[in-house]
């Protein structure tokens, strides 16, 4: 690595070291990876670049992102594991994650560790609108476990906010489904509207209804917009209502009218950046959106996919949860879900499920029995607020009050 701006230590009495060396090695008898760039005749073993400066610099010896990207792409393949025992800024893990490699890293300094973990978390797609069941809080657990290669089709059966699909880098085609037709319409609008047009439309609505760009109350103005939306059902107005609504929730009454009261928000750069980031992450992906009951959807989608190259992801309403959006989920639906999972397992499909095994001393017996029956075919990954533990299913060893899992 040729340094354009080396540290001029004792420059009058010694040479200035303006380079660093990297050692490239494999185990005796092992095979190495060398991915030569196809557009050049040969690659020289040198790189010239400046490390990050100012606010972009986390660690004093932090390497350039483009340098680390080049090393990782040249000497590893998609789906390989990158191990960094002296993580520092976390640049190697950050680059590995972005380049669709697995990563393992350690850092003894807690401050650098926290900054590097935050940097990776911040790089994931944030939900453009609030959906109470969105999986942003566990997105890193999902990305750690999802396969990195040989997945052409990603089938998101309960898509919700869509962030899992937009964050997952491996699939060539993504099929989003949600039984909630309004969620499907919102996703359709976001994924098929130019970001500049969308922002102009939002600014127009916010200005027309005098909604705030600074902190203040706005219930009268908000209710005028809500009344108009319930007449014309325009999706751009619905998204503005969600941004300014109580807890930014989505809820419709039995007459099909949006009925969330006003909240305590205002239009700002944070909301803009979430919308832009969401749209930018979708523009290069091949995405289709459906809105069907999950049983019908799975039956139909099997005709369009290749079994060996497909990953199903299930994030259903949690059977043990009391969340308002779970109101229509019943024992009948849970039994139907378990049957779908059993069919996919027996037929050799790959799938993941997010769910609760236990909550507030209530146990999901349907899921519990399914796991016990198929314990030789599936893995259970136990989640908590800080980390996760991957192990075989041992119900007698699990005595936590709440048990959230990924089942694979």
GROMACS .gro file of C-alpha atoms in nm:
model
  408
    1UNK     CA    1   0.000   0.000   0.000
    2UNK     CA    2   0.172   0.319  -0.125
    3UNK     CA    3   0.086   0.605   0.114
    4UNK     CA    4   0.053   0.950  -0.049
    5UNK     CA    5   0.077   1.117   0.295
    6UNK     CA    6   0.308   0.909   0.519
    7UNK     CA    7   0.391   1.002   0.877
    8UNK     CA    8   0.713   1.218   0.847
    9UNK     CA    9   0.870   1.082   1.166
   10UNK     CA   10   1.240   1.183   1.203
   11UNK     CA   11   1.245   1.283   0.836
   12UNK     CA   12   1.587   1.450   0.864
   13UNK     CA   13   1.756   1.141   1.011
   14UNK     CA   14   1.589   0.843   0.842
   15UNK     CA   15   1.384   0.728   0.545
   16UNK     CA   16   1.012   0.798   0.563
   17UNK     CA   17   0.822   0.473   0.541
   18UNK     CA   18   0.557   0.543   0.277
   19UNK     CA   19   0.427   0.190   0.232
   20UNK     CA   20   0.278  -0.104   0.422
   21UNK     CA   21   0.291  -0.469   0.326
   22UNK     CA   22   0.019  -0.733   0.344
   23UNK     CA   23   0.105  -1.103   0.361
   24UNK     CA   24  -0.098  -1.334   0.138
   25UNK     CA   25  -0.080  -1.699   0.244
   26UNK     CA   26  -0.274  -2.026   0.263
   27UNK     CA   27  -0.229  -2.344   0.464
   28UNK     CA   28   0.019  -2.595   0.327
   29UNK     CA   29  -0.145  -2.779   0.039
   30UNK     CA   30  -0.443  -2.542   0.040
   31UNK     CA   31  -0.591  -2.362  -0.258
   32UNK     CA   32  -0.579  -1.986  -0.275
   33UNK     CA   33  -0.828  -1.745  -0.427
   34UNK     CA   34  -0.716  -1.491  -0.685
   35UNK     CA   35  -0.991  -1.312  -0.875
   36UNK     CA   36  -0.812  -1.120  -1.148
   37UNK     CA   37  -0.996  -0.822  -1.287
   38UNK     CA   38  -1.114  -0.919  -1.636
   39UNK     CA   39  -1.051  -0.576  -1.792
   40UNK     CA   40  -0.671  -0.572  -1.740
   41UNK     CA   41  -0.388  -0.797  -1.858
   42UNK     CA   42  -0.229  -0.837  -1.515
   43UNK     CA   43  -0.263  -0.696  -1.165
   44UNK     CA   44   0.027  -0.528  -0.993
   45UNK     CA   45   0.061  -0.599  -0.618
   46UNK     CA   46   0.037  -0.232  -0.522
   47UNK     CA   47  -0.233   0.013  -0.427
   48UNK     CA   48  -0.228   0.388  -0.383
   49UNK     CA   49  -0.488   0.554  -0.164
   50UNK     CA   50  -0.549   0.783   0.131
   51UNK     CA   51  -0.711   0.660   0.453
   52UNK     CA   52  -1.031   0.823   0.584
   53UNK     CA   53  -1.003   1.169   0.736
   54UNK     CA   54  -1.208   1.383   0.975
   55UNK     CA   55  -1.545   1.249   1.091
   56UNK     CA   56  -1.508   0.944   0.867
   57UNK     CA   57  -1.211   0.824   1.069
   58UNK     CA   58  -1.287   0.595   1.364
   59UNK     CA   59  -0.939   0.457   1.436
   60UNK     CA   60  -0.588   0.611   1.394
   61UNK     CA   61  -0.469   0.327   1.165
   62UNK     CA   62  -0.795   0.287   0.973
   63UNK     CA   63  -0.747   0.167   0.616
   64UNK     CA   64  -0.909   0.303   0.304
   65UNK     CA   65  -1.242   0.135   0.222
   66UNK     CA   66  -1.147   0.095  -0.145
   67UNK     CA   67  -0.818  -0.074  -0.045
   68UNK     CA   68  -0.993  -0.325   0.182
   69UNK     CA   69  -1.263  -0.384  -0.079
   70UNK     CA   70  -0.999  -0.465  -0.340
   71UNK     CA   71  -0.817  -0.712  -0.113
   72UNK     CA   72  -1.140  -0.888  -0.013
   73UNK     CA   73  -1.270  -0.911  -0.370
   74UNK     CA   74  -0.936  -1.038  -0.503
   75UNK     CA   75  -0.868  -1.298  -0.235
   76UNK     CA   76  -1.214  -1.428  -0.140
   77UNK     CA   77  -1.543  -1.523  -0.300
   78UNK     CA   78  -1.905  -1.443  -0.216
   79UNK     CA   79  -2.009  -1.652   0.084
   80UNK     CA   80  -1.655  -1.691   0.223
   81UNK     CA   81  -1.578  -1.603   0.585
   82UNK     CA   82  -1.353  -1.303   0.654
   83UNK     CA   83  -1.183  -1.317   0.996
   84UNK     CA   84  -1.035  -1.001   1.150
   85UNK     CA   85  -0.877  -1.059   1.496
   86UNK     CA   86  -0.771  -0.692   1.540
   87UNK     CA   87  -1.081  -0.516   1.415
   88UNK     CA   88  -1.008  -0.152   1.509
   89UNK     CA   89  -1.251   0.059   1.307
   90UNK     CA   90  -1.432  -0.250   1.181
   91UNK     CA   91  -1.350  -0.158   0.819
   92UNK     CA   92  -1.277  -0.518   0.718
   93UNK     CA   93  -1.607  -0.644   0.862
   94UNK     CA   94  -1.795  -0.348   0.711
   95UNK     CA   95  -1.649  -0.419   0.366
   96UNK     CA   96  -1.701  -0.795   0.397
   97UNK     CA   97  -2.066  -0.739   0.485
   98UNK     CA   98  -2.121  -0.502   0.191
   99UNK     CA   99  -1.948  -0.747  -0.045
  100UNK     CA  100  -2.172  -1.035   0.066
  101UNK     CA  101  -1.916  -1.225   0.270
  102UNK     CA  102  -1.961  -1.354   0.624
  103UNK     CA  103  -1.738  -1.195   0.884
  104UNK     CA  104  -1.601  -1.269   1.231
  105UNK     CA  105  -1.413  -0.996   1.414
  106UNK     CA  106  -1.279  -0.912   1.758
  107UNK     CA  107  -1.158  -0.586   1.912
  108UNK     CA  108  -1.025  -0.545   2.266
  109UNK     CA  109  -1.107  -0.171   2.290
  110UNK     CA  110  -1.477  -0.140   2.376
  111UNK     CA  111  -1.506   0.211   2.229
  112UNK     CA  112  -1.380   0.104   1.886
  113UNK     CA  113  -1.595  -0.211   1.906
  114UNK     CA  114  -1.909  -0.006   1.975
  115UNK     CA  115  -1.834   0.235   1.691
  116UNK     CA  116  -1.768  -0.043   1.441
  117UNK     CA  117  -2.084  -0.234   1.540
  118UNK     CA  118  -2.288   0.086   1.505
  119UNK     CA  119  -2.135   0.157   1.165
  120UNK     CA  120  -2.243  -0.183   1.032
  121UNK     CA  121  -2.593  -0.149   1.182
  122UNK     CA  122  -2.630   0.199   1.028
  123UNK     CA  123  -2.543   0.060   0.684
  124UNK     CA  124  -2.857  -0.155   0.673
  125UNK     CA  125  -3.174  -0.036   0.502
  126UNK     CA  126  -3.403   0.143   0.745
  127UNK     CA  127  -3.782   0.113   0.710
  128UNK     CA  128  -3.926   0.397   0.501
  129UNK     CA  129  -4.245   0.381   0.706
  130UNK     CA  130  -4.324   0.245   1.048
  131UNK     CA  131  -4.461  -0.106   1.059
  132UNK     CA  132  -4.482  -0.244   1.411
  133UNK     CA  133  -4.362  -0.587   1.305
  134UNK     CA  134  -4.062  -0.470   1.102
  135UNK     CA  135  -3.742  -0.666   1.156
  136UNK     CA  136  -3.482  -0.387   1.167
  137UNK     CA  137  -3.398  -0.471   1.528
  138UNK     CA  138  -3.285  -0.822   1.425
  139UNK     CA  139  -3.165  -0.746   1.074
  140UNK     CA  140  -2.803  -0.829   1.155
  141UNK     CA  141  -2.901  -1.168   1.298
  142UNK     CA  142  -3.090  -1.245   0.978
  143UNK     CA  143  -2.809  -1.134   0.749
  144UNK     CA  144  -2.560  -1.342   0.953
  145UNK     CA  145  -2.765  -1.655   0.901
  146UNK     CA  146  -2.908  -1.619   0.549
  147UNK     CA  147  -2.706  -1.803   0.281
  148UNK     CA  148  -2.479  -1.576   0.076
  149UNK     CA  149  -2.475  -1.771  -0.250
  150UNK     CA  150  -2.682  -2.000  -0.473
  151UNK     CA  151  -3.003  -1.810  -0.390
  152UNK     CA  152  -3.173  -1.678  -0.703
  153UNK     CA  153  -3.521  -1.635  -0.553
  154UNK     CA  154  -3.604  -1.479  -0.217
  155UNK     CA  155  -3.969  -1.525  -0.123
  156UNK     CA  156  -4.076  -1.291   0.160
  157UNK     CA  157  -4.412  -1.438   0.258
  158UNK     CA  158  -4.508  -1.170   0.515
  159UNK     CA  159  -4.316  -0.876   0.370
  160UNK     CA  160  -4.436  -0.598   0.604
  161UNK     CA  161  -4.204  -0.299   0.560
  162UNK     CA  162  -3.989  -0.486   0.304
  163UNK     CA  163  -3.655  -0.409   0.474
  164UNK     CA  164  -3.541  -0.772   0.502
  165UNK     CA  165  -3.572  -0.819   0.127
  166UNK     CA  166  -3.402  -0.488   0.046
  167UNK     CA  167  -3.111  -0.563   0.281
  168UNK     CA  168  -3.047  -0.917   0.157
  169UNK     CA  169  -2.787  -0.899  -0.122
  170UNK     CA  170  -2.781  -1.252  -0.262
  171UNK     CA  171  -3.106  -1.304  -0.459
  172UNK     CA  172  -3.147  -1.221  -0.825
  173UNK     CA  173  -3.523  -1.195  -0.786
  174UNK     CA  174  -3.732  -1.093  -0.485
  175UNK     CA  175  -4.101  -1.173  -0.444
  176UNK     CA  176  -4.274  -0.972  -0.171
  177UNK     CA  177  -4.614  -1.076  -0.040
  178UNK     CA  178  -4.836  -0.931   0.229
  179UNK     CA  179  -5.200  -1.011   0.292
  180UNK     CA  180  -5.252  -0.648   0.399
  181UNK     CA  181  -5.339  -0.480   0.069
  182UNK     CA  182  -5.242  -0.135   0.203
  183UNK     CA  183  -4.892  -0.254   0.286
  184UNK     CA  184  -4.863  -0.400  -0.063
  185UNK     CA  185  -4.982  -0.068  -0.216
  186UNK     CA  186  -4.733   0.132  -0.009
  187UNK     CA  187  -4.445  -0.093  -0.117
  188UNK     CA  188  -4.560  -0.076  -0.480
  189UNK     CA  189  -4.562   0.304  -0.463
  190UNK     CA  190  -4.219   0.331  -0.297
  191UNK     CA  191  -4.053   0.080  -0.529
  192UNK     CA  192  -4.193   0.232  -0.848
  193UNK     CA  193  -4.171   0.606  -0.784
  194UNK     CA  194  -3.866   0.819  -0.863
  195UNK     CA  195  -3.728   0.960  -0.539
  196UNK     CA  196  -3.725   1.320  -0.666
  197UNK     CA  197  -4.089   1.295  -0.774
  198UNK     CA  198  -4.181   1.136  -0.439
  199UNK     CA  199  -4.011   1.409  -0.235
  200UNK     CA  200  -4.176   1.684  -0.442
  201UNK     CA  201  -4.516   1.521  -0.389
  202UNK     CA  202  -4.454   1.499  -0.014
  203UNK     CA  203  -4.345   1.863   0.004
  204UNK     CA  204  -4.657   1.964  -0.186
  205UNK     CA  205  -4.890   1.775   0.051
  206UNK     CA  206  -4.709   1.902   0.363
  207UNK     CA  207  -4.730   2.260   0.237
  208UNK     CA  208  -5.093   2.231   0.125
  209UNK     CA  209  -5.208   2.102   0.465
  210UNK     CA  210  -4.967   2.321   0.664
  211UNK     CA  211  -4.801   2.027   0.841
  212UNK     CA  212  -4.494   2.120   1.048
  213UNK     CA  213  -4.125   2.127   0.962
  214UNK     CA  214  -4.048   2.221   1.322
  215UNK     CA  215  -4.180   2.088   1.652
  216UNK     CA  216  -4.539   2.201   1.713
  217UNK     CA  217  -4.895   2.066   1.747
  218UNK     CA  218  -5.090   2.005   1.427
  219UNK     CA  219  -5.399   1.794   1.500
  220UNK     CA  220  -5.641   2.020   1.303
  221UNK     CA  221  -5.421   2.021   0.992
  222UNK     CA  222  -5.355   1.648   1.023
  223UNK     CA  223  -5.723   1.564   1.054
  224UNK     CA  224  -5.800   1.762   0.737
  225UNK     CA  225  -5.548   1.550   0.547
  226UNK     CA  226  -5.684   1.232   0.704
  227UNK     CA  227  -6.039   1.325   0.601
  228UNK     CA  228  -5.926   1.390   0.242
  229UNK     CA  229  -5.727   1.066   0.223
  230UNK     CA  230  -6.029   0.865   0.337
  231UNK     CA  231  -6.209   1.011   0.035
  232UNK     CA  232  -5.949   0.978  -0.243
  233UNK     CA  233  -5.725   0.700  -0.093
  234UNK     CA  234  -5.408   0.845  -0.249
  235UNK     CA  235  -5.100   0.651  -0.135
  236UNK     CA  236  -4.871   0.956  -0.112
  237UNK     CA  237  -5.117   1.111   0.135
  238UNK     CA  238  -5.125   0.789   0.336
  239UNK     CA  239  -4.746   0.790   0.368
  240UNK     CA  240  -4.751   1.153   0.487
  241UNK     CA  241  -5.022   1.060   0.741
  242UNK     CA  242  -4.803   0.774   0.867
  243UNK     CA  243  -4.504   1.007   0.911
  244UNK     CA  244  -4.712   1.256   1.114
  245UNK     CA  245  -4.938   1.003   1.289
  246UNK     CA  246  -4.930   0.872   1.645
  247UNK     CA  247  -4.623   0.645   1.680
  248UNK     CA  248  -4.617   0.652   1.296
  249UNK     CA  249  -4.852   0.353   1.292
  250UNK     CA  250  -5.079   0.215   1.019
  251UNK     CA  251  -5.435   0.128   1.118
  252UNK     CA  252  -5.768   0.116   0.937
  253UNK     CA  253  -6.112   0.070   1.091
  254UNK     CA  254  -6.374  -0.182   0.978
  255UNK     CA  255  -6.507   0.072   0.725
  256UNK     CA  256  -6.168   0.089   0.556
  257UNK     CA  257  -6.080   0.438   0.686
  258UNK     CA  258  -5.741   0.534   0.825
  259UNK     CA  259  -5.802   0.621   1.191
  260UNK     CA  260  -5.468   0.693   1.360
  261UNK     CA  261  -5.465   1.026   1.552
  262UNK     CA  262  -5.192   1.287   1.507
  263UNK     CA  263  -4.851   1.237   1.664
  264UNK     CA  264  -4.560   1.457   1.765
  265UNK     CA  265  -4.339   1.453   1.456
  266UNK     CA  266  -4.228   1.696   1.190
  267UNK     CA  267  -4.089   1.672   0.837
  268UNK     CA  268  -3.709   1.672   0.851
  269UNK     CA  269  -3.393   1.540   0.686
  270UNK     CA  270  -3.414   1.212   0.879
  271UNK     CA  271  -3.749   1.122   0.724
  272UNK     CA  272  -3.624   1.227   0.381
  273UNK     CA  273  -3.308   1.020   0.411
  274UNK     CA  274  -3.503   0.706   0.509
  275UNK     CA  275  -3.727   0.738   0.202
  276UNK     CA  276  -3.434   0.806  -0.032
  277UNK     CA  277  -3.226   0.522   0.114
  278UNK     CA  278  -3.516   0.280   0.079
  279UNK     CA  279  -3.578   0.372  -0.286
  280UNK     CA  280  -3.205   0.372  -0.374
  281UNK     CA  281  -3.164   0.021  -0.234
  282UNK     CA  282  -3.455  -0.104  -0.441
  283UNK     CA  283  -3.364   0.044  -0.779
  284UNK     CA  284  -3.118  -0.228  -0.887
  285UNK     CA  285  -3.324  -0.520  -0.758
  286UNK     CA  286  -3.577  -0.723  -0.951
  287UNK     CA  287  -3.882  -0.711  -0.724
  288UNK     CA  288  -4.241  -0.820  -0.766
  289UNK     CA  289  -4.517  -0.757  -0.514
  290UNK     CA  290  -4.822  -0.971  -0.437
  291UNK     CA  291  -5.106  -0.944  -0.186
  292UNK     CA  292  -5.254  -1.284  -0.112
  293UNK     CA  293  -5.329  -1.513   0.178
  294UNK     CA  294  -5.001  -1.690   0.253
  295UNK     CA  295  -5.135  -2.040   0.179
  296UNK     CA  296  -5.255  -1.938  -0.168
  297UNK     CA  297  -4.940  -1.737  -0.231
  298UNK     CA  298  -4.704  -2.028  -0.152
  299UNK     CA  299  -4.904  -2.267  -0.366
  300UNK     CA  300  -4.890  -2.028  -0.663
  301UNK     CA  301  -4.529  -1.914  -0.625
  302UNK     CA  302  -4.391  -2.268  -0.638
  303UNK     CA  303  -4.479  -2.268  -1.010
  304UNK     CA  304  -4.245  -1.972  -1.071
  305UNK     CA  305  -3.932  -2.065  -0.876
  306UNK     CA  306  -3.652  -2.325  -0.876
  307UNK     CA  307  -3.652  -2.524  -0.553
  308UNK     CA  308  -3.274  -2.555  -0.512
  309UNK     CA  309  -3.220  -2.182  -0.567
  310UNK     CA  310  -3.501  -2.047  -0.347
  311UNK     CA  311  -3.512  -1.923   0.012
  312UNK     CA  312  -3.848  -1.862   0.181
  313UNK     CA  313  -3.867  -1.620   0.474
  314UNK     CA  314  -4.163  -1.623   0.712
  315UNK     CA  315  -4.223  -1.337   0.954
  316UNK     CA  316  -4.590  -1.398   1.044
  317UNK     CA  317  -4.786  -1.217   1.314
  318UNK     CA  318  -4.650  -1.370   1.633
  319UNK     CA  319  -4.905  -1.609   1.776
  320UNK     CA  320  -4.812  -1.518   2.135
  321UNK     CA  321  -4.800  -1.141   2.080
  322UNK     CA  322  -5.074  -0.897   2.181
  323UNK     CA  323  -4.985  -0.639   1.916
  324UNK     CA  324  -5.285  -0.480   1.746
  325UNK     CA  325  -5.179  -0.595   1.399
  326UNK     CA  326  -5.195  -0.956   1.522
  327UNK     CA  327  -5.569  -0.936   1.583
  328UNK     CA  328  -5.671  -1.156   1.289
  329UNK     CA  329  -5.407  -1.423   1.360
  330UNK     CA  330  -5.567  -1.725   1.525
  331UNK     CA  331  -5.502  -2.089   1.614
  332UNK     CA  332  -5.634  -2.180   1.270
  333UNK     CA  333  -5.379  -1.953   1.099
  334UNK     CA  334  -5.094  -2.085   1.314
  335UNK     CA  335  -5.186  -2.444   1.227
  336UNK     CA  336  -5.198  -2.351   0.856
  337UNK     CA  337  -4.853  -2.192   0.889
  338UNK     CA  338  -4.708  -2.503   1.056
  339UNK     CA  339  -4.854  -2.719   0.777
  340UNK     CA  340  -4.688  -2.495   0.515
  341UNK     CA  341  -4.354  -2.525   0.694
  342UNK     CA  342  -4.390  -2.901   0.718
  343UNK     CA  343  -4.471  -2.929   0.347
  344UNK     CA  344  -4.171  -2.714   0.252
  345UNK     CA  345  -3.946  -2.919   0.482
  346UNK     CA  346  -4.067  -3.249   0.338
  347UNK     CA  347  -4.024  -3.117  -0.017
  348UNK     CA  348  -3.666  -2.999   0.046
  349UNK     CA  349  -3.712  -2.619   0.026
  350UNK     CA  350  -3.488  -2.384   0.224
  351UNK     CA  351  -3.668  -2.152   0.464
  352UNK     CA  352  -3.635  -1.930   0.771
  353UNK     CA  353  -3.899  -1.842   1.029
  354UNK     CA  354  -3.896  -1.560   1.287
  355UNK     CA  355  -4.124  -1.624   1.585
  356UNK     CA  356  -4.173  -1.657   1.959
  357UNK     CA  357  -4.152  -1.994   2.127
  358UNK     CA  358  -4.248  -1.854   2.463
  359UNK     CA  359  -4.377  -1.521   2.596
  360UNK     CA  360  -4.506  -1.421   2.938
  361UNK     CA  361  -4.510  -1.784   3.043
  362UNK     CA  362  -4.724  -1.882   2.744
  363UNK     CA  363  -4.582  -2.140   2.507
  364UNK     CA  364  -4.641  -2.174   2.134
  365UNK     CA  365  -4.723  -2.545   2.147
  366UNK     CA  366  -4.783  -2.566   1.771
  367UNK     CA  367  -4.433  -2.441   1.691
  368UNK     CA  368  -4.281  -2.630   1.984
  369UNK     CA  369  -4.425  -2.962   1.863
  370UNK     CA  370  -4.320  -2.890   1.504
  371UNK     CA  371  -3.960  -2.827   1.610
  372UNK     CA  372  -3.951  -3.142   1.822
  373UNK     CA  373  -4.092  -3.350   1.535
  374UNK     CA  374  -3.835  -3.214   1.286
  375UNK     CA  375  -3.535  -3.167   1.516
  376UNK     CA  376  -3.307  -3.368   1.286
  377UNK     CA  377  -3.394  -3.148   0.986
  378UNK     CA  378  -3.393  -2.795   1.127
  379UNK     CA  379  -3.186  -2.560   1.343
  380UNK     CA  380  -3.313  -2.320   1.608
  381UNK     CA  381  -3.122  -1.995   1.667
  382UNK     CA  382  -3.208  -1.828   1.997
  383UNK     CA  383  -3.208  -1.448   2.004
  384UNK     CA  384  -3.179  -1.192   2.278
  385UNK     CA  385  -3.113  -0.819   2.299
  386UNK     CA  386  -2.732  -0.844   2.282
  387UNK     CA  387  -2.634  -1.152   2.090
  388UNK     CA  388  -2.762  -1.487   1.974
  389UNK     CA  389  -2.685  -1.848   2.046
  390UNK     CA  390  -2.700  -2.121   1.785
  391UNK     CA  391  -2.757  -2.470   1.917
  392UNK     CA  392  -2.956  -2.787   1.883
  393UNK     CA  393  -3.309  -2.776   2.013
  394UNK     CA  394  -3.312  -2.860   2.385
  395UNK     CA  395  -3.639  -2.742   2.535
  396UNK     CA  396  -3.552  -2.854   2.891
  397UNK     CA  397  -3.245  -2.628   2.891
  398UNK     CA  398  -3.446  -2.320   2.792
  399UNK     CA  399  -3.613  -2.152   3.089
  400UNK     CA  400  -3.622  -1.789   2.972
  401UNK     CA  401  -3.949  -1.604   3.015
  402UNK     CA  402  -3.944  -1.485   2.654
  403UNK     CA  403  -3.781  -1.690   2.380
  404UNK     CA  404  -3.755  -1.537   2.032
  405UNK     CA  405  -3.608  -1.758   1.765
  406UNK     CA  406  -3.505  -1.798   1.407
  407UNK     CA  407  -3.591  -2.145   1.284
  408UNK     CA  408  -3.399  -2.271   0.982
   0.00000   0.00000   0.00000
